[in-house]
């Protein structure tokens, strides 16, 4: 995506994140937020989630304390997300599979690993997938000083920029570990998830497929990790199962746009 479009996208995402924050942007955005850096006027006051300041209905980004976990309005869309890579062999295997299925996903990369395997990062980007920032060395950011948190994210941005010429528009916090202080230091949407496949607990392929397929809603964000072989083995089943329920796959930034993927109704999940 060209630089100008990237800035627009970031502004759009930022705006959505602001809309979603009942408490307002002041708790999330530092004084020199992206709006100020781009020379725009100050961000509008917080509106009711789901509505713009002029009262028009907007995509509703579901949040709690600034955490984006699922996106309402994105009817029929699901975002598959893969954390903790890149992995030198498993990530390329996953990329081949996603290409065969014509699915675009989102990869939250650990900066140190991105620097170690730049070819894999390039392949992720070339495949049309989105890349997010998952800290430099998978630190628990809540346990770090402000300056160290900023450095974790900035080093990862720089490593990814050096490889693909673009910084991530979105961030995911390692260990689901966030706090108002951590969130206040991040000037981009912080993406959590509503569907945890628990693949990191060495779940079987069947368990991973089942947890993703059965529990997904429109706008769901599915958490997986492309550093586990079982996860990669499960992805085809996840894609087949979600497609059978009527879902289409988008990147997280596409999901945040709130645009519906299709008109037809998503089939309700079987069982509890
Ligand atoms: Ni992680």
PDB file of C-alpha atoms and ligand atoms in Angstrom, residues 83-84 134 138 174-175 225, ligand 1:
ATOM      1  CA  UNK A  83       1.436 -14.484  16.852  1.00  0.00           C
ATOM      2  CA  UNK A  84       5.048 -14.890  17.917  1.00  0.00           C
ATOM      3  CA  UNK A 134       4.210  -7.880  18.961  1.00  0.00           C
ATOM      4  CA  UNK A 138       7.929 -10.917  23.676  1.00  0.00           C
ATOM      5  CA  UNK A 174       2.426 -10.275  24.599  1.00  0.00           C
ATOM      6  CA  UNK A 175       0.638 -12.460  27.171  1.00  0.00           C
ATOM      7  CA  UNK A 225       0.490 -19.030  16.806  1.00  0.00           C
TER       8      UNK A 225
HETATM    9 NI1  LIG B   1       2.688 -13.744  21.859  1.00  0.00          NI
END
